Short mmCIF file of C-alpha atoms in Angstrom, two decimals:
data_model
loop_
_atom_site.label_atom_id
_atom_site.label_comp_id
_atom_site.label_asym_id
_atom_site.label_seq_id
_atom_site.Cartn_x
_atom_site.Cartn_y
_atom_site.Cartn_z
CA UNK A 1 4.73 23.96 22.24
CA UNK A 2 6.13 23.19 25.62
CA UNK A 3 2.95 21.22 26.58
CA UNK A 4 3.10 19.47 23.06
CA UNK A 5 6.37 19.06 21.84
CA UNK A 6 5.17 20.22 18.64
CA UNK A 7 7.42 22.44 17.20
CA UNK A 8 8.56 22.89 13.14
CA UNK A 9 11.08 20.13 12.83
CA UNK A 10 8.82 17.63 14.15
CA UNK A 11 5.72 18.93 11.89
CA UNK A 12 8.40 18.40 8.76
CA UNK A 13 9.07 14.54 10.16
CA UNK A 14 4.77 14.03 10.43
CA UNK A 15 4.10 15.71 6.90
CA UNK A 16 6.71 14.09 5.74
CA UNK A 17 6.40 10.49 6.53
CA UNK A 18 2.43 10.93 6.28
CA UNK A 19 2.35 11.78 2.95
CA UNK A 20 5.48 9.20 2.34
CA UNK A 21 2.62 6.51 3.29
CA UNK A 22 -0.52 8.30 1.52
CA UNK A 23 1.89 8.02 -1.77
CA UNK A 24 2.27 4.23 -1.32
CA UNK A 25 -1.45 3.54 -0.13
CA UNK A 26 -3.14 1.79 -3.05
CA UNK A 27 -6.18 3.73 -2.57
CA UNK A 28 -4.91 7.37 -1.57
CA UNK A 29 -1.65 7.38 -3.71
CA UNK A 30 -3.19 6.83 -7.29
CA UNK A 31 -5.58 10.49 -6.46
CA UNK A 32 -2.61 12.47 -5.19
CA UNK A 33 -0.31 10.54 -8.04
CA UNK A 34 -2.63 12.10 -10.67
CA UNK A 35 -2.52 15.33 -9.41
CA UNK A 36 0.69 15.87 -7.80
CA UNK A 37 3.98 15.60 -9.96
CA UNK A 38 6.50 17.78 -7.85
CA UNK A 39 6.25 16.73 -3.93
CA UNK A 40 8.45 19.42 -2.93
CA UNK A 41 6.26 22.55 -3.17
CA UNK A 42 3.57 20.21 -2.11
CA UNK A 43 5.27 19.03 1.24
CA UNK A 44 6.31 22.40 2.01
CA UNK A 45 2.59 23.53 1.88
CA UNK A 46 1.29 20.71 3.97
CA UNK A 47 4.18 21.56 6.41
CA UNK A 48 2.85 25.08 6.41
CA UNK A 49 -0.52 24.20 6.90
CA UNK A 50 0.22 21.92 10.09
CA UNK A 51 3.05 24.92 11.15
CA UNK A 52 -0.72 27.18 10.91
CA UNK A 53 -2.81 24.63 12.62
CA UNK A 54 -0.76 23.04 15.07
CA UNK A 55 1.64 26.31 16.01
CA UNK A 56 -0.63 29.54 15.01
CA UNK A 57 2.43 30.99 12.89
CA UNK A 58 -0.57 31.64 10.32
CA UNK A 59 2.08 30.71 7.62
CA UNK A 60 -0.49 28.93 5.31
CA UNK A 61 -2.23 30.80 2.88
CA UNK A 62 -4.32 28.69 0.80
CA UNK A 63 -8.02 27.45 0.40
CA UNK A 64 -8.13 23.52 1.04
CA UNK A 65 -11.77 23.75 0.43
CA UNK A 66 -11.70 24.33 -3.26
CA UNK A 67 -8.46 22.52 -3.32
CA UNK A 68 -10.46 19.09 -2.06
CA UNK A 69 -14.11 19.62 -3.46
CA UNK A 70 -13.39 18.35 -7.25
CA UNK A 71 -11.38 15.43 -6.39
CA UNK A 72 -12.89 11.61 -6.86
CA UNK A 73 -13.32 11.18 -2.80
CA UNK A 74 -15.92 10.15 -0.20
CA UNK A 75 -16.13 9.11 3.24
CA UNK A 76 -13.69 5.75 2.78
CA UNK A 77 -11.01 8.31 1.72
CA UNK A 78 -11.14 10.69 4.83
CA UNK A 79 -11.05 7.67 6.84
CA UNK A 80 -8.06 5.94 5.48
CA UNK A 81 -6.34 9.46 5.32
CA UNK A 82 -7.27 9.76 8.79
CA UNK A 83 -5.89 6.18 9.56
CA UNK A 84 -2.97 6.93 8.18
CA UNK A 85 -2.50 10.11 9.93
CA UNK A 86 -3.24 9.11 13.35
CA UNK A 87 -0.89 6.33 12.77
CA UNK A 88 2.14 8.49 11.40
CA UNK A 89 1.62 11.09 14.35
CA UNK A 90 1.81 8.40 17.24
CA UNK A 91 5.27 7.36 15.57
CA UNK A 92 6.40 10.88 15.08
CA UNK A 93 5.34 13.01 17.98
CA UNK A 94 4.80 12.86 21.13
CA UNK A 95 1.78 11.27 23.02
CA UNK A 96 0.10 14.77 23.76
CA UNK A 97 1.02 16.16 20.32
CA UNK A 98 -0.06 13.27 18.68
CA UNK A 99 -3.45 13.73 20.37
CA UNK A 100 -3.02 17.35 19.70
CA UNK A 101 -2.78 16.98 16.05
CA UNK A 102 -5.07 13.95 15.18
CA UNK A 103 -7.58 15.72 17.23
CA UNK A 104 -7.09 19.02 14.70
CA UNK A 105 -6.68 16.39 11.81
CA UNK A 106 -10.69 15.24 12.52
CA UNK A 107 -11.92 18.16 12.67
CA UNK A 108 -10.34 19.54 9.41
CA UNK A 109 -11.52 16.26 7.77
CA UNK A 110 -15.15 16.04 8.79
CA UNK A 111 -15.21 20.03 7.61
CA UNK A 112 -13.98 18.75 4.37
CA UNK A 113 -15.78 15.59 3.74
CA UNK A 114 -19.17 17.69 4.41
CA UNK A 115 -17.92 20.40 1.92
CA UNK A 116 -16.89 17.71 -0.91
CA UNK A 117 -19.82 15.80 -0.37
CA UNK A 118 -22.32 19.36 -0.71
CA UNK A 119 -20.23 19.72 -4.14
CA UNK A 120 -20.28 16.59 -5.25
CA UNK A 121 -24.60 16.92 -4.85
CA UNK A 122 -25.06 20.21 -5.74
CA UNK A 123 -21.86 21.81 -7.51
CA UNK A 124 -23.45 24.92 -8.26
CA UNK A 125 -25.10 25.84 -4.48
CA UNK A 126 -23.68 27.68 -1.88
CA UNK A 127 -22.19 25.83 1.12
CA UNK A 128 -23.80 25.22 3.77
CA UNK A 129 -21.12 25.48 6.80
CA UNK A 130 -23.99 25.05 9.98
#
């Protein structure tokens, strides 16, 4: 944290005002508009998750794997999502937890652009996570 300046409040202000921009992107907000009604419990997961990722508290419990693999997305998604993302974290944080969290953020999207793409060939095959 003290090399970062990552800390919870300022993983609140980045979830928040990411996902304030995914929800007016014309090509992200329709998908999470037509899945997501109530934000709240939503941001408060997603704040969670980057409190897990970005902090260790291990607060999230979820499975963004299955969570991802069924939705209408490909490779033009994750990199708008990431767009936005790198974006909102250079405005919210600071320089080295901006790079600290966008680098996180690319890793956690390639994982789940490879799993969504395996399901979206062969939904009924194991992953293959090599």
């Amino acid at each position: 944290m003290t090399e970062t300046g990552l800390d919870e409040g300022i993983l609140r202000d980045l979830v928040h005002s990411f996902y304030g921009k995914v929800r007016r992107d014309a090509v992200l907000g329709p998908i999470f508009a037509a899945r997501i009604s109530n934000w709240e419990p939503h941001l408060d997961r997603m704040v969670a998750f980057w409190s897990s990722v970005a902090l260790m508290t291990g607060r999230y419990h979820g499975r963004p794997v299955p969570a991802h693999t069924p939705l209408p997305i490909d490779g033009a998604h994750f990199e708008r999502w990431l767009r936005l993302f790198r974006e909102t974290a250079h405005e919210v944080c600071t320089p080295a937890g901006a790079w600290y969290v966008i680098e996180r953020a690319e890793r956690i999207a390639r994982s789940l652009h490879i799993a969504v793409q395996e399901a979206q060939t062969a939904p009924d095959a194991v992953p293959n996570l090599r």
